[in-house]
XYZ file of C-alpha atoms in Angstrom:
632
model
C 148.661 108.706 41.218
C 146.566 106.072 42.625
C 146.681 102.595 41.522
C 144.647 99.405 42.638
C 146.942 96.763 44.279
C 145.302 93.288 44.171
C 147.355 91.736 41.393
C 144.676 89.027 41.046
C 141.808 91.276 40.487
C 143.427 94.455 38.750
C 145.918 94.877 36.125
C 149.645 93.965 37.036
C 151.550 97.052 37.081
C 155.406 97.649 36.523
C 158.087 97.699 39.175
C 158.231 101.352 39.199
C 154.574 101.638 40.133
C 155.002 99.199 42.880
C 157.457 101.669 44.510
C 154.629 104.115 44.996
C 153.524 104.677 48.762
C 150.617 102.630 49.744
C 147.419 104.000 51.329
C 144.221 102.105 52.186
C 144.141 99.999 49.135
C 145.496 102.637 46.812
C 148.792 103.930 45.977
C 148.727 107.700 46.688
C 152.082 109.083 45.546
C 155.425 108.200 44.134
C 158.734 108.113 46.259
C 160.557 109.245 43.199
C 160.285 112.955 43.389
C 161.867 113.426 39.831
C 159.216 111.381 38.059
C 155.528 112.005 37.211
C 153.248 109.014 37.692
C 150.617 111.025 35.710
C 153.009 110.973 32.670
C 153.405 107.209 33.039
C 149.718 106.698 33.254
C 148.992 108.912 30.129
C 151.854 107.065 28.306
C 150.350 103.707 29.226
C 147.004 104.491 27.997
C 148.292 105.997 24.607
C 150.174 102.928 24.077
C 147.320 100.606 24.932
C 145.019 102.718 22.525
C 147.759 102.242 19.499
C 148.081 98.526 20.335
C 144.275 98.166 20.502
C 143.872 100.058 17.175
C 146.689 98.135 15.349
C 145.135 94.794 16.591
C 141.760 95.711 15.449
C 142.847 96.680 12.064
C 144.606 93.552 11.518
C 141.504 91.718 12.830
C 139.377 93.370 10.312
C 141.834 92.662 7.502
C 141.770 89.114 8.499
C 138.044 89.003 8.449
C 137.965 90.460 4.801
C 140.748 87.931 3.667
C 139.567 85.023 5.823
C 143.257 84.476 6.706
C 143.815 82.557 9.729
C 147.337 83.401 10.319
C 146.388 87.172 10.362
C 143.830 86.207 12.981
C 146.680 84.738 15.051
C 148.846 87.814 14.636
C 145.926 90.119 15.761
C 145.280 87.783 18.662
C 148.997 87.810 19.971
C 148.997 91.710 19.554
C 145.756 92.019 21.619
C 146.426 89.452 24.016
C 149.917 88.761 24.754
C 149.947 90.337 28.184
C 146.974 88.157 29.383
C 148.630 84.995 28.005
C 151.774 86.001 29.916
C 149.916 86.805 33.136
C 147.950 83.532 32.999
C 151.172 81.731 32.795
C 152.924 83.703 35.545
C 150.006 83.292 37.871
C 149.243 79.634 36.922
C 149.121 78.737 40.674
C 146.114 80.984 40.943
C 144.651 79.097 38.245
C 141.155 80.562 38.468
C 141.935 84.164 37.593
C 140.495 86.028 34.677
C 143.428 86.070 32.737
C 143.459 82.012 32.681
C 139.673 82.069 32.048
C 140.344 84.131 28.911
C 143.393 82.326 27.705
C 141.751 78.848 27.852
C 138.606 80.134 26.394
C 140.262 81.684 23.395
C 142.662 78.800 22.859
C 139.621 76.538 22.883
C 138.067 78.683 20.194
C 141.076 78.384 18.103
C 141.052 74.505 18.348
C 137.391 74.560 17.179
C 138.481 76.784 14.085
C 136.708 79.714 15.463
C 139.370 82.204 14.702
C 137.400 85.334 14.506
C 135.391 84.395 17.671
C 138.812 83.970 19.487
C 140.165 87.411 18.374
C 136.865 89.061 19.190
C 136.629 87.810 22.686
C 140.400 89.017 23.345
C 139.608 92.489 21.385
C 136.517 93.479 23.513
C 137.860 91.957 26.584
C 140.828 94.279 26.340
C 138.671 97.244 25.374
C 136.650 96.621 28.519
C 139.650 96.358 30.686
C 140.883 99.610 29.229
C 137.819 101.488 29.657
C 137.535 100.306 33.254
C 141.072 100.988 34.152
C 140.893 104.605 32.404
C 137.606 105.339 34.513
C 139.162 104.103 37.687
C 142.579 106.005 37.216
C 140.729 109.283 36.370
C 138.326 108.867 39.260
C 140.961 107.801 41.804
C 143.393 110.710 40.595
C 140.626 113.187 41.575
C 139.560 111.503 44.695
C 143.264 111.067 45.732
C 144.165 114.684 45.232
C 141.609 115.494 48.019
C 142.836 112.782 50.322
C 146.594 113.274 49.768
C 147.482 116.242 52.138
C 151.112 115.622 52.669
C 154.060 117.993 51.132
C 157.289 116.246 50.892
C 159.601 119.447 50.808
C 159.727 122.356 53.304
C 161.726 125.629 52.956
C 163.943 125.466 56.120
C 165.790 128.529 57.573
C 169.419 127.552 57.822
C 172.392 129.790 58.263
C 170.224 132.862 57.591
C 168.678 131.499 54.381
C 165.851 129.228 53.392
C 166.745 125.829 51.695
C 164.558 123.281 50.564
C 164.913 120.029 52.420
C 162.842 116.801 52.843
C 159.994 117.512 55.324
C 161.027 114.517 57.376
C 164.390 116.213 58.119
C 162.643 119.161 59.734
C 162.690 119.200 63.554
C 160.474 120.723 66.121
C 161.480 124.624 66.756
C 162.735 124.953 63.243
C 161.547 127.831 61.188
C 160.053 127.318 57.797
C 158.728 129.522 55.251
C 155.384 129.154 53.237
C 155.028 130.838 49.997
C 151.778 131.837 48.181
C 150.012 128.626 46.881
C 152.388 126.284 48.791
C 150.982 123.432 50.790
C 151.896 123.535 54.431
C 154.165 120.600 55.180
C 154.184 120.689 58.989
C 151.993 121.671 61.825
C 153.233 124.942 63.456
C 152.753 128.437 64.700
C 152.848 131.644 62.693
C 156.029 133.716 63.686
C 155.758 136.245 60.981
C 153.239 137.540 58.645
C 149.510 136.541 58.078
C 147.476 135.126 55.165
C 144.252 133.458 54.189
C 144.433 129.547 54.067
C 142.463 127.308 51.892
C 141.533 124.567 54.642
C 139.063 122.585 52.466
C 141.131 119.685 52.129
C 141.093 119.089 56.080
C 137.901 120.813 57.002
C 135.716 120.635 54.001
C 135.002 124.518 54.149
C 135.088 126.385 50.802
C 135.694 129.868 52.482
C 139.439 130.349 53.171
C 140.271 131.522 56.810
C 142.744 134.208 57.865
C 145.605 133.229 60.216
C 147.797 135.822 61.841
C 150.816 135.683 64.043
C 150.455 133.325 66.950
C 147.744 131.080 65.271
C 148.086 127.500 64.720
C 148.276 126.193 61.151
C 148.115 122.553 60.368
C 149.847 120.577 57.649
C 147.690 120.141 54.561
C 146.486 123.838 54.485
C 147.269 125.731 51.237
C 148.559 129.362 51.816
C 147.012 132.368 50.105
C 148.770 135.513 48.697
C 151.251 136.302 51.447
C 154.450 134.859 52.456
C 154.572 133.575 56.106
C 157.218 132.096 58.421
C 156.039 129.565 61.122
C 157.785 127.637 63.963
C 157.298 123.743 63.675
C 155.450 122.263 66.413
C 155.124 118.626 65.137
C 157.631 116.379 63.011
C 156.460 115.085 59.744
C 155.521 111.694 61.022
C 153.218 113.220 63.828
C 151.892 116.035 61.619
C 148.126 116.363 61.212
C 148.394 115.206 57.466
C 150.397 112.115 58.236
C 147.817 111.151 61.047
C 145.067 111.672 58.788
C 146.676 109.375 56.259
C 147.122 106.872 58.878
C 143.505 107.117 59.845
C 142.454 106.518 56.144
C 145.049 103.631 55.769
C 143.044 101.237 57.610
C 143.321 98.051 55.380
C 140.397 96.044 57.222
C 137.764 95.287 54.467
C 134.097 95.677 54.713
C 131.843 92.585 54.872
C 130.733 93.143 51.307
C 134.240 93.231 50.078
C 134.981 89.986 52.090
C 131.935 88.367 50.697
C 133.153 89.234 47.114
C 136.580 87.820 47.909
C 134.874 84.610 49.239
C 132.362 84.598 46.395
C 135.136 84.944 43.651
C 137.362 82.039 45.331
C 134.167 79.650 45.195
C 132.361 80.903 42.129
C 134.980 80.861 39.606
C 136.066 77.159 40.266
C 132.471 76.014 40.096
C 131.887 77.793 36.847
C 134.878 76.261 35.326
C 133.724 72.936 36.620
C 130.390 73.446 34.894
C 131.892 74.471 31.807
C 133.705 71.102 31.630
C 130.528 69.357 32.375
C 128.863 71.370 29.482
C 131.634 70.415 27.160
C 131.810 66.655 28.149
C 128.388 65.380 29.228
C 126.441 65.860 26.007
C 129.371 63.855 24.210
C 128.368 60.747 26.146
C 124.972 61.003 24.604
C 126.304 61.374 20.999
C 125.964 65.196 20.788
C 128.024 67.138 18.435
C 131.035 68.208 20.305
C 131.717 71.310 18.365
C 128.356 72.737 19.417
C 128.909 71.909 23.121
C 132.513 72.900 23.394
C 131.338 76.188 21.608
C 128.886 76.809 24.489
C 131.342 75.754 27.144
C 133.616 78.429 25.771
C 130.791 80.939 25.893
C 130.018 79.856 29.556
C 133.825 80.611 30.352
C 133.904 83.947 28.716
C 130.854 85.260 30.685
C 131.854 83.640 33.916
C 134.719 86.282 34.812
C 133.643 88.025 38.030
C 135.599 91.094 37.115
C 132.772 93.474 37.308
C 132.300 92.569 41.072
C 135.857 92.305 42.100
C 136.382 95.892 40.562
C 133.413 97.729 41.340
C 132.735 96.701 44.965
C 136.102 98.141 46.373
C 135.925 101.050 43.995
C 132.435 102.113 45.484
C 133.777 102.156 49.014
C 136.841 103.962 47.947
C 134.690 106.608 46.278
C 132.459 106.731 49.337
C 135.544 107.276 51.634
C 136.783 109.993 49.311
C 133.462 111.684 49.068
C 133.200 111.898 52.741
C 137.007 113.162 52.971
C 136.261 115.916 50.562
C 133.365 117.009 53.055
C 135.569 117.210 56.052
C 134.403 113.585 57.452
C 137.540 111.408 57.660
C 136.479 107.716 57.855
C 138.773 105.179 58.968
C 137.976 102.657 56.274
C 135.346 100.861 54.266
C 134.212 98.572 57.130
C 133.214 101.781 59.050
C 131.333 103.031 56.327
C 129.403 99.780 55.926
C 128.621 100.107 59.814
C 127.419 103.594 59.550
C 125.021 102.796 56.870
C 123.106 100.713 59.581
C 123.400 103.113 62.453
C 120.057 102.780 64.662
C 120.932 104.923 67.649
C 123.131 108.138 67.752
C 124.399 108.900 71.295
C 126.010 112.450 72.157
C 128.059 113.988 74.863
C 126.545 117.365 75.813
C 129.204 119.918 76.463
C 131.164 121.013 73.324
C 129.253 118.445 71.144
C 125.690 119.437 71.351
C 126.499 122.873 72.912
C 129.328 125.040 71.996
C 130.868 125.050 75.520
C 130.162 128.821 76.161
C 127.701 129.939 78.546
C 124.529 132.092 78.024
C 121.947 133.709 80.084
C 118.922 131.816 80.048
C 116.533 133.903 82.399
C 116.809 136.690 84.908
C 114.701 136.975 88.032
C 114.850 140.273 90.002
C 113.342 141.122 93.216
C 112.793 144.841 93.377
C 114.469 146.176 90.151
C 113.688 145.369 86.472
C 115.567 142.690 84.833
C 117.395 145.070 82.626
C 118.437 147.034 85.742
C 119.845 143.955 87.438
C 121.680 142.877 84.541
C 123.288 146.457 84.050
C 124.512 146.250 87.795
C 125.878 142.554 87.116
C 127.630 143.502 83.773
C 129.242 146.462 85.336
C 130.445 144.404 88.483
C 131.670 141.708 86.093
C 133.402 144.142 83.847
C 137.030 143.315 84.780
C 136.406 139.368 84.906
C 137.494 136.970 82.157
C 135.323 134.264 83.576
C 133.156 132.516 81.009
C 130.018 133.326 83.232
C 131.082 136.953 83.396
C 131.224 137.126 79.495
C 127.782 135.569 79.184
C 126.451 138.286 81.631
C 128.020 141.198 79.716
C 126.893 139.681 76.343
C 123.349 139.452 77.730
C 123.609 143.117 78.855
C 124.780 144.068 75.462
C 125.299 147.599 76.025
C 128.235 149.952 76.708
C 129.561 149.772 80.159
C 130.688 152.965 81.923
C 133.972 152.131 83.657
C 133.716 155.470 85.784
C 130.988 153.770 87.705
C 133.115 150.897 88.993
C 135.339 150.975 91.893
C 136.799 148.406 94.429
C 136.635 145.490 92.364
C 137.357 142.149 93.879
C 137.202 138.629 92.520
C 137.208 135.476 94.729
C 138.228 132.652 92.373
C 135.649 129.882 92.174
C 133.283 131.925 94.023
C 132.306 135.225 92.576
C 132.906 138.942 92.233
C 132.166 142.154 94.248
C 132.591 145.823 93.328
C 131.028 149.289 93.858
C 128.793 150.176 90.935
C 127.552 153.850 91.146
C 128.156 153.769 94.981
C 126.023 150.585 95.363
C 127.959 147.285 96.726
C 127.317 144.555 94.265
C 127.863 140.805 94.923
C 127.664 138.146 92.276
C 128.340 134.623 92.657
C 127.402 130.988 93.910
C 124.670 130.469 96.563
C 127.666 129.728 99.001
C 129.259 132.869 98.192
C 126.038 134.784 99.126
C 125.351 132.400 101.910
C 121.912 131.345 100.294
C 120.704 127.951 101.163
C 119.098 125.579 98.470
C 120.750 127.426 95.532
C 120.846 125.810 92.098
C 124.394 125.001 90.311
C 123.323 126.397 87.032
C 122.529 129.908 88.551
C 124.439 132.807 89.856
C 123.123 135.031 92.796
C 123.080 138.777 93.312
C 123.001 141.156 96.247
C 122.924 144.740 96.203
C 123.977 146.643 99.324
C 123.897 143.416 101.095
C 120.091 142.757 100.237
C 119.395 139.670 97.959
C 118.452 141.274 94.467
C 117.821 138.268 92.327
C 119.266 135.417 90.305
C 120.608 134.836 86.815
C 120.234 131.344 85.293
C 123.217 130.381 83.156
C 123.593 127.511 80.782
C 125.542 126.183 77.578
C 124.452 127.485 74.531
C 123.272 124.931 71.809
C 125.212 125.145 68.589
C 123.046 126.794 65.914
C 122.849 123.658 63.876
C 122.215 121.223 66.683
C 118.473 121.016 66.324
C 118.674 120.736 62.610
C 121.178 117.932 62.729
C 118.989 116.048 65.332
C 115.902 116.435 62.989
C 117.762 115.252 59.893
C 118.927 112.204 61.857
C 115.449 111.537 62.967
C 114.177 111.608 59.184
C 117.009 109.000 58.544
C 115.052 106.692 61.144
C 117.987 107.288 63.742
C 117.253 107.768 67.594
C 119.238 110.111 69.432
C 120.220 110.366 73.029
C 122.391 112.494 75.366
C 124.956 110.937 77.584
C 126.583 113.429 79.834
C 128.719 113.920 83.055
C 126.553 117.186 83.655
C 123.639 117.625 86.079
C 120.129 116.533 85.455
C 118.708 120.003 85.681
C 121.261 121.388 82.898
C 120.807 118.415 80.814
C 116.917 118.317 80.919
C 116.837 121.867 79.415
C 118.668 120.705 76.361
C 116.781 117.694 76.208
C 113.555 119.424 76.096
C 114.623 121.805 73.305
C 115.894 118.891 71.289
C 113.158 116.454 72.130
C 115.569 113.471 72.888
C 115.870 111.401 75.943
C 119.095 111.887 78.141
C 121.211 110.130 80.830
C 122.945 112.706 83.221
C 125.566 112.650 85.903
C 127.417 109.784 84.042
C 130.932 108.771 84.899
C 133.059 107.599 81.790
C 132.376 103.854 82.851
C 128.687 104.613 83.173
C 128.643 105.967 79.455
C 130.341 102.558 78.412
C 127.685 100.657 80.121
C 124.868 102.808 78.499
C 126.290 102.305 75.060
C 126.541 98.691 75.535
C 122.874 98.586 76.176
C 122.070 100.799 73.338
C 124.005 98.212 71.110
C 121.505 95.673 71.855
C 119.050 97.497 69.734
C 121.061 98.036 66.690
C 124.165 99.696 65.377
C 125.118 102.535 67.915
C 127.339 105.615 67.195
C 128.623 107.942 69.681
C 129.794 111.774 69.139
C 132.121 113.176 71.607
C 135.362 115.185 71.978
C 137.576 112.312 71.080
C 139.803 113.043 74.239
C 137.917 112.508 77.528
C 135.509 110.059 75.924
C 138.017 107.718 74.545
C 136.693 104.577 76.365
C 132.947 105.132 74.990
C 134.241 106.020 71.563
C 136.076 102.616 71.498
C 132.983 100.644 72.773
C 130.628 102.326 70.344
C 130.056 100.465 66.934
C 131.148 104.044 65.249
C 132.965 106.560 67.292
C 132.953 110.022 65.959
C 135.153 112.743 67.226
C 134.253 116.440 66.686
C 136.385 119.049 65.511
C 139.586 117.607 67.145
C 141.753 117.325 63.529
C 144.776 118.595 65.334
C 144.857 116.230 68.227
C 146.471 112.940 67.992
C 144.222 111.135 70.580
C 140.868 112.033 68.708
C 142.465 110.522 65.688
C 143.659 107.372 67.156
C 140.580 106.708 69.475
C 137.984 107.316 66.664
C 136.600 105.633 63.683
C 135.315 108.935 62.171
C 136.839 112.431 62.777
C 134.914 115.468 61.801
C 137.372 118.261 61.046
C 135.216 120.707 62.161
C 132.671 120.478 65.263
C 129.596 121.008 62.705
C 127.033 118.514 63.732
C 125.138 118.765 60.224
C 127.969 116.477 58.942
C 126.605 113.470 60.912
C 123.550 113.070 58.754
C 125.786 113.445 55.736
C 127.969 110.835 56.945
C 124.953 108.469 57.199
C 123.615 109.482 53.713
C 127.165 108.835 52.138
C 127.333 105.422 53.670
C 123.901 104.423 52.770
C 124.028 105.475 49.063
C 127.532 103.834 48.969
C 125.946 100.535 50.159
C 123.051 100.933 47.854
C 125.781 101.191 45.021
C 127.641 98.172 46.253
C 124.360 95.993 46.142
C 123.243 97.359 42.822
C 126.603 96.261 41.275
C 126.304 92.912 42.955
C 122.844 92.098 41.744
C 123.418 93.650 38.256
C 126.571 91.596 37.601
C 125.213 88.340 38.842
C 121.752 88.436 37.231
C 123.326 89.453 33.740
C 125.853 86.700 33.853
C 123.274 84.053 34.885
C 121.082 85.260 31.993
C 123.851 84.818 29.508
C 124.896 81.728 30.856
C 121.581 80.113 30.596
C 120.936 81.485 27.109
C 124.558 80.209 26.106
C 123.800 76.785 27.311
C 120.524 76.485 25.412
C 122.286 77.729 22.130
C 120.542 81.072 22.189
C 123.410 83.429 22.692
C 126.768 83.635 20.825
C 130.418 84.408 22.234
C 129.814 87.855 20.733
C 126.914 88.553 22.947
C 128.787 87.100 25.852
C 131.638 89.335 25.326
C 129.377 92.579 24.847
C 127.453 91.400 27.998
C 130.627 91.051 30.156
C 132.299 94.219 29.003
C 129.175 96.078 29.200
C 128.348 95.012 32.823
C 131.934 95.738 33.787
C 131.832 99.381 32.277
C 128.234 100.027 33.986
C 129.449 98.748 37.370
C 132.531 100.913 37.344
C 130.520 104.109 36.314
C 127.707 103.216 39.091
C 130.553 102.889 41.566
C 131.875 106.436 40.657
C 128.388 107.952 41.736
C 129.332 107.238 45.477
C 131.795 110.031 45.117
C 128.660 112.436 44.789
C 126.884 110.502 47.579
C 126.655 113.521 49.903
C 125.368 115.881 47.364
């Protein structure tokens, strides 16, 4: 279950709920394994409905009979908890419970018994609907974000026993049954099955894992039983690291603004209400009329729509990103991501997939296909990535019977006899060629130069589309890499973005610092080698390194896969979340100001004030939940 924590903004929950484990402004799960927080939540909702219904019935009877004692009974049934909380938190005098209590007490003093009950009834209805919407939304979002499994089936003395996941040590063997959540990171030792990895990667299609494959905590097993050897303890597991990433309590500037605003705004409103009640009396005005208007002013002054909806918007945005395999460290990162102007990329492994491909073939006397055939046969026994690229480019079956006397010189090249011809493939130095290029391999046949093959990184299939989408969002992209200018220029020309090559890590940091002068700058890299530049960037994004601790610790955002198209999704989610935050702020303030002004001039009643306050609260909460759909 997920519950809001700010006791001055949200409802005060019982002691049992306060023992639930805390995550980034919300309670994610209860420590007491024998209880169901969802049952408590449903019971509380049911009790509140019964209480509101009973109080409303007595209120209607009191209206029909015009019986003041019944109004008081109805009021106490509906608002006893508000009064208790107002008294308990008297030192925080300007909270919403205090405002509602003094407003309704003042209405009783004026003899406006129906209005006093009405204010409390509709206030409680609004709070109930708001809490209900938040609970349901946060339950669904939290289910996606809570990846942990508290129990593990551990092999002990030849049998499997259920134990707390914290008690399992590295090297232990655990069993995962079909449909179970993996509690700890490990390597499959027996069996194989499909795993639902959606909670970590955002990918909807299950992936098959076999013996020897690494499985991360948070995955959900398919229809087969597997046994795995634990490689990380519970506290260091991927699920725990992700929760630590999401647990950052640092507030966004918008949240800080709302907190400061509420602290200043509410006392000012109370002071103005006192002036509205007192000043007209100095000029002989009817105290009953102006005290009534002051009460109305207080009723509508509660900033609960703001203080509830803004954190909820950010929470929904972070939850939306998490559901798509984009792990955001906190609300303040989401706020920064909405303002990104520059996106810098490492090249190898980020824009490219880190695998080599043949870009071009230049042959002296043979056709390009014939040269590739000789090279592919010569490289048949080599496992070097360049050899793999040449064999892939050839793409035909290799006749092993044509190959003899194969030799490989590590870091230099290979030689072999292919169909009785001596073939040598390697660097310019290996073939004693002057002026060679680093991104090409050279070929000789029977000691005569035969041609060259240009090798380069392969762009990821989605790279061009991702860069184009970022451009449509008004974001400039740039490559920062330690690779050579020649290799980088090819990638730069394809993507049509500028580049800086042959950079040391400290040079990348300098470039990021320069880019930051023109606006919020993000950097996407591997999260390990690029830790300094990830820290320097306004938003550091690690690509596809969900199982690596260093990536999680050094990044503001972790993409659970290395799909670059998640970057424009991150920006869209962040921008929509911020739009919703601003919409809620503007809506809440404008409606309250309008009703306050109408109330001062006697053009609004307490009934209208209550409806306006409750209505704005509910609309703001519903609007906040739209952030959960931001990436769609």
